[in-house]
Every structure is written in C-alpha cells, then in structure tokens.
Coordinates of N, CA and C in Angstrom, one line a residue:
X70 N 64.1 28.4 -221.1 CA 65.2 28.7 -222.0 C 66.5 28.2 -221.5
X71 N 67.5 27.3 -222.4 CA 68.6 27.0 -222.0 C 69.4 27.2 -223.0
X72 N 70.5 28.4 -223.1 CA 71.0 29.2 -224.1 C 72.5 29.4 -223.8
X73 N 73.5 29.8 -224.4 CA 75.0 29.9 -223.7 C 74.9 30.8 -222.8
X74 N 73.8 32.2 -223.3 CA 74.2 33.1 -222.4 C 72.9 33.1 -221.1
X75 N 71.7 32.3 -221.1 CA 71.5 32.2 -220.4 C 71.0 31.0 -220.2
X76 N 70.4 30.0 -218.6 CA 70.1 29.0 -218.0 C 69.1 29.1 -217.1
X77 N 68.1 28.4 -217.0 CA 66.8 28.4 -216.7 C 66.5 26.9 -216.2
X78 N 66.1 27.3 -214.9 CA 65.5 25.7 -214.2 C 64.5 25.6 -213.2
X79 N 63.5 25.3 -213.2 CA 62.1 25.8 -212.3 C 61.7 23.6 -211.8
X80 N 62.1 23.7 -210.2 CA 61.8 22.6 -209.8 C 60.8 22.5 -208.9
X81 N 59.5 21.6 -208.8 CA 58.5 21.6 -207.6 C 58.6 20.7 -207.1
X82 N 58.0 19.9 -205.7 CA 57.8 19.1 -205.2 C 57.0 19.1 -204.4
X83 N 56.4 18.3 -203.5 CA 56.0 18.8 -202.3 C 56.5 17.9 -200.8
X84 N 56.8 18.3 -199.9 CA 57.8 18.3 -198.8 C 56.7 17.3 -197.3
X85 N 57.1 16.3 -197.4 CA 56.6 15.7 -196.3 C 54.7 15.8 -196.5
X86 N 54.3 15.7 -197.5 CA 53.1 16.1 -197.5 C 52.7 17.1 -196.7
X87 N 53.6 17.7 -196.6 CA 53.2 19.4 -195.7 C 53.2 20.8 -196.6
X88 N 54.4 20.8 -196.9 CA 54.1 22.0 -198.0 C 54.6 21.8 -199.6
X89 N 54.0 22.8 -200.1 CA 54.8 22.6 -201.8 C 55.3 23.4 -201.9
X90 N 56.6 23.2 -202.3 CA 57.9 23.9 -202.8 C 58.1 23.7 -204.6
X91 N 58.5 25.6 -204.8 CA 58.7 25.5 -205.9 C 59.9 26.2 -205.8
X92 N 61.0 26.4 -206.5 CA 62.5 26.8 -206.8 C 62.5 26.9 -208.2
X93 N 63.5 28.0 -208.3 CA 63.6 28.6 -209.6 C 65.0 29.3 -210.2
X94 N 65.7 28.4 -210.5 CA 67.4 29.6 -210.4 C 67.2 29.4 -212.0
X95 N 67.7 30.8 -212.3 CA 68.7 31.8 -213.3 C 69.9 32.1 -213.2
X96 N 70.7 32.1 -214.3 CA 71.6 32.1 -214.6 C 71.8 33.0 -216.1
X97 N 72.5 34.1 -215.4 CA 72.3 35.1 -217.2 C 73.9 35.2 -217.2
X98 N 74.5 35.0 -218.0 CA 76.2 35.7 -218.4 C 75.9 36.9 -218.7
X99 N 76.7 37.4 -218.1 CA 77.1 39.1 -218.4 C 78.4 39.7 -218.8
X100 N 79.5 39.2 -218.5 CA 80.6 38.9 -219.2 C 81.1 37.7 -219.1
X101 N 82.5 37.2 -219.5 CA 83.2 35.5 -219.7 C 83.4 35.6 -218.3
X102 N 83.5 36.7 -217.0 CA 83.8 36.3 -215.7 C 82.7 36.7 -214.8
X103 N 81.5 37.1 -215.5 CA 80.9 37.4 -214.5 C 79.7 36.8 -214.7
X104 N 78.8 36.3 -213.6 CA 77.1 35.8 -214.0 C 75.9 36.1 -212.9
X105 N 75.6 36.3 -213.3 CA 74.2 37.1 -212.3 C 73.6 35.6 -212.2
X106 N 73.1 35.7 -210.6 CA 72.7 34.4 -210.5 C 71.0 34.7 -209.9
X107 N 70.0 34.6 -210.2 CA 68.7 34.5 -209.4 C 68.4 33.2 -209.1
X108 N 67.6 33.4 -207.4 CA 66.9 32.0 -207.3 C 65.6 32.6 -206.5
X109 N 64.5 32.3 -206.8 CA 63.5 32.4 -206.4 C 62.6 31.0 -205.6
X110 N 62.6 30.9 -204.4 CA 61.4 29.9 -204.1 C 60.3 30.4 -203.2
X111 N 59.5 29.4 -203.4 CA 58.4 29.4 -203.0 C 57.8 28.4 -201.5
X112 N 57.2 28.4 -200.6 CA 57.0 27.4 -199.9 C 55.4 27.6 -199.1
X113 N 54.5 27.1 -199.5 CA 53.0 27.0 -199.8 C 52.9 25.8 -198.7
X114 N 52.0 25.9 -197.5 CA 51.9 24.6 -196.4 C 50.7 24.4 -196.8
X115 N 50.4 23.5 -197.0 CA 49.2 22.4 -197.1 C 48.5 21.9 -195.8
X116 N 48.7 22.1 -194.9 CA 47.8 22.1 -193.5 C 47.8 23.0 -193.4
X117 N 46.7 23.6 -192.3 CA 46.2 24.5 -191.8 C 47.3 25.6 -191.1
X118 N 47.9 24.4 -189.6 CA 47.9 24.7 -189.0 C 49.7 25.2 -189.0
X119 N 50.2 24.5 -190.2 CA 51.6 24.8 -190.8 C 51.7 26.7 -190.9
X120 N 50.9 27.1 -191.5 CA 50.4 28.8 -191.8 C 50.8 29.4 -190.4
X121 N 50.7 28.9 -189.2 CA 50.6 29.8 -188.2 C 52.1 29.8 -188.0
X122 N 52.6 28.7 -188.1 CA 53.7 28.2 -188.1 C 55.2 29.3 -189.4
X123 N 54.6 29.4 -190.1 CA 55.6 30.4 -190.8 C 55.4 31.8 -190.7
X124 N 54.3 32.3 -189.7 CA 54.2 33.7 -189.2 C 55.6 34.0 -188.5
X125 N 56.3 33.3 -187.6 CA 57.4 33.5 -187.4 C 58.6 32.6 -188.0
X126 N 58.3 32.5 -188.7 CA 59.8 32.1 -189.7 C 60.6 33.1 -190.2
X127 N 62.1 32.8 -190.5 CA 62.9 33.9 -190.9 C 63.4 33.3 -192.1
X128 N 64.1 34.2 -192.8 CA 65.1 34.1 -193.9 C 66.5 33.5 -194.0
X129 N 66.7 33.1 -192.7 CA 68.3 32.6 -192.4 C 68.4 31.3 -193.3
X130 N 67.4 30.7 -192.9 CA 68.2 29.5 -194.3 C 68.5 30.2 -195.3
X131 N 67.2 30.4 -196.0 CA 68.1 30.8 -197.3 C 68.7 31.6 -197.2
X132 N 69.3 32.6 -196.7 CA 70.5 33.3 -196.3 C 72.1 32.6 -196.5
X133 N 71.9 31.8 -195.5 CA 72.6 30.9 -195.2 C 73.2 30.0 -196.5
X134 N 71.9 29.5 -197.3 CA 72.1 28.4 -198.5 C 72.8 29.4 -199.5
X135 N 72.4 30.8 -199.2 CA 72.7 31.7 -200.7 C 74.0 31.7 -200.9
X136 N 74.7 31.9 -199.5 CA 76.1 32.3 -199.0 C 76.5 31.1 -199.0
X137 N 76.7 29.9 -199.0 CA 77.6 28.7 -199.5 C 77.4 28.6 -201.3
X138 N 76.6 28.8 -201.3 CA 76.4 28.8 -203.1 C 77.3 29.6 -203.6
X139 N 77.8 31.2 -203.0 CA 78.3 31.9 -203.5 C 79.9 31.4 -203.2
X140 N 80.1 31.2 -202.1 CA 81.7 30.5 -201.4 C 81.7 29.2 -202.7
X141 N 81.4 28.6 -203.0 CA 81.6 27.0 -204.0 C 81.7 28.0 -205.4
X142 N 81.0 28.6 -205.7 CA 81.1 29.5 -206.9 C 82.4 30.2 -207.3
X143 N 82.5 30.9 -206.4 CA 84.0 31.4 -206.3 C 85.1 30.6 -205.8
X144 N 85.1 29.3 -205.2 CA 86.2 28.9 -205.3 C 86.2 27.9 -206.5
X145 N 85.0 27.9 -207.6 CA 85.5 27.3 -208.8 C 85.9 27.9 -209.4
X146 N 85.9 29.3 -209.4 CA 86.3 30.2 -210.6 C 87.5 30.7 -210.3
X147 N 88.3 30.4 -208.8 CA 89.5 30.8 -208.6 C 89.4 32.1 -207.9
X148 N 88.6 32.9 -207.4 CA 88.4 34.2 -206.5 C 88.3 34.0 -205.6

C-alpha cells in the first residue's frame, strides 16, 4: 500500500552469500506533525556455522541505526 496517509516498503537481499536479509519500514500519518514510523528486519544465515555466530549477537546496531533515523527525522521537520 502506498497512500498519503500511509507508506509501505518491504526490501530483501541476500548479504555476502551468508545471510538473507529482509527489511520492512511503515510509515502511517497520524496527524500533519506526527508519523509513526515501524521497521521490521529480518536476518536468516545461510551457513551453518553463521547460527552459532548470532547466539551472541546484540541489538546495538539497530539501536544505533533507529536513533540516527530518528535525529535526520527531526531535524527535517525542524524539532
């Protein structure tokens, strides 16, 4: 769905022939200043031995990626 009040974008790939990545941002207006933003990904490793390898992985990237998304957001909108 790509509508005024809402925006929809679902991208895959797959990453070094190691894993497949899928990504998914939403975008719903809720009022003229405000917008709810979701992003959902996914990251699926294709080797074996990659699996063992995200037992200790954390969330700081995306953490990290969510919080510059939100800092560029707001300084386009002037907040």
């Amino acid at each position: 769905m790509n509508e005024a009040i809402e925006k929809k974008l679902k991208v895959g790939f797959t990453l070094a022939k190691m894993f497949e990545i899928t990504a998914f941002y939403e975008l719903n207006k809720i009022t003229d200043n405000k917008t709810s933003f979701t992003y959902t990904v996914t990251s699926r490793p294709i080797k074996w031995f990659l699996k063992l390898l995200l037992v200790f992985a954390t969330d700081k990237v995306v953490v990290e990626f969510l919080e510059r998304v939100k800092k560029v957001a707001e300084a386009e909108t002037g907040r």
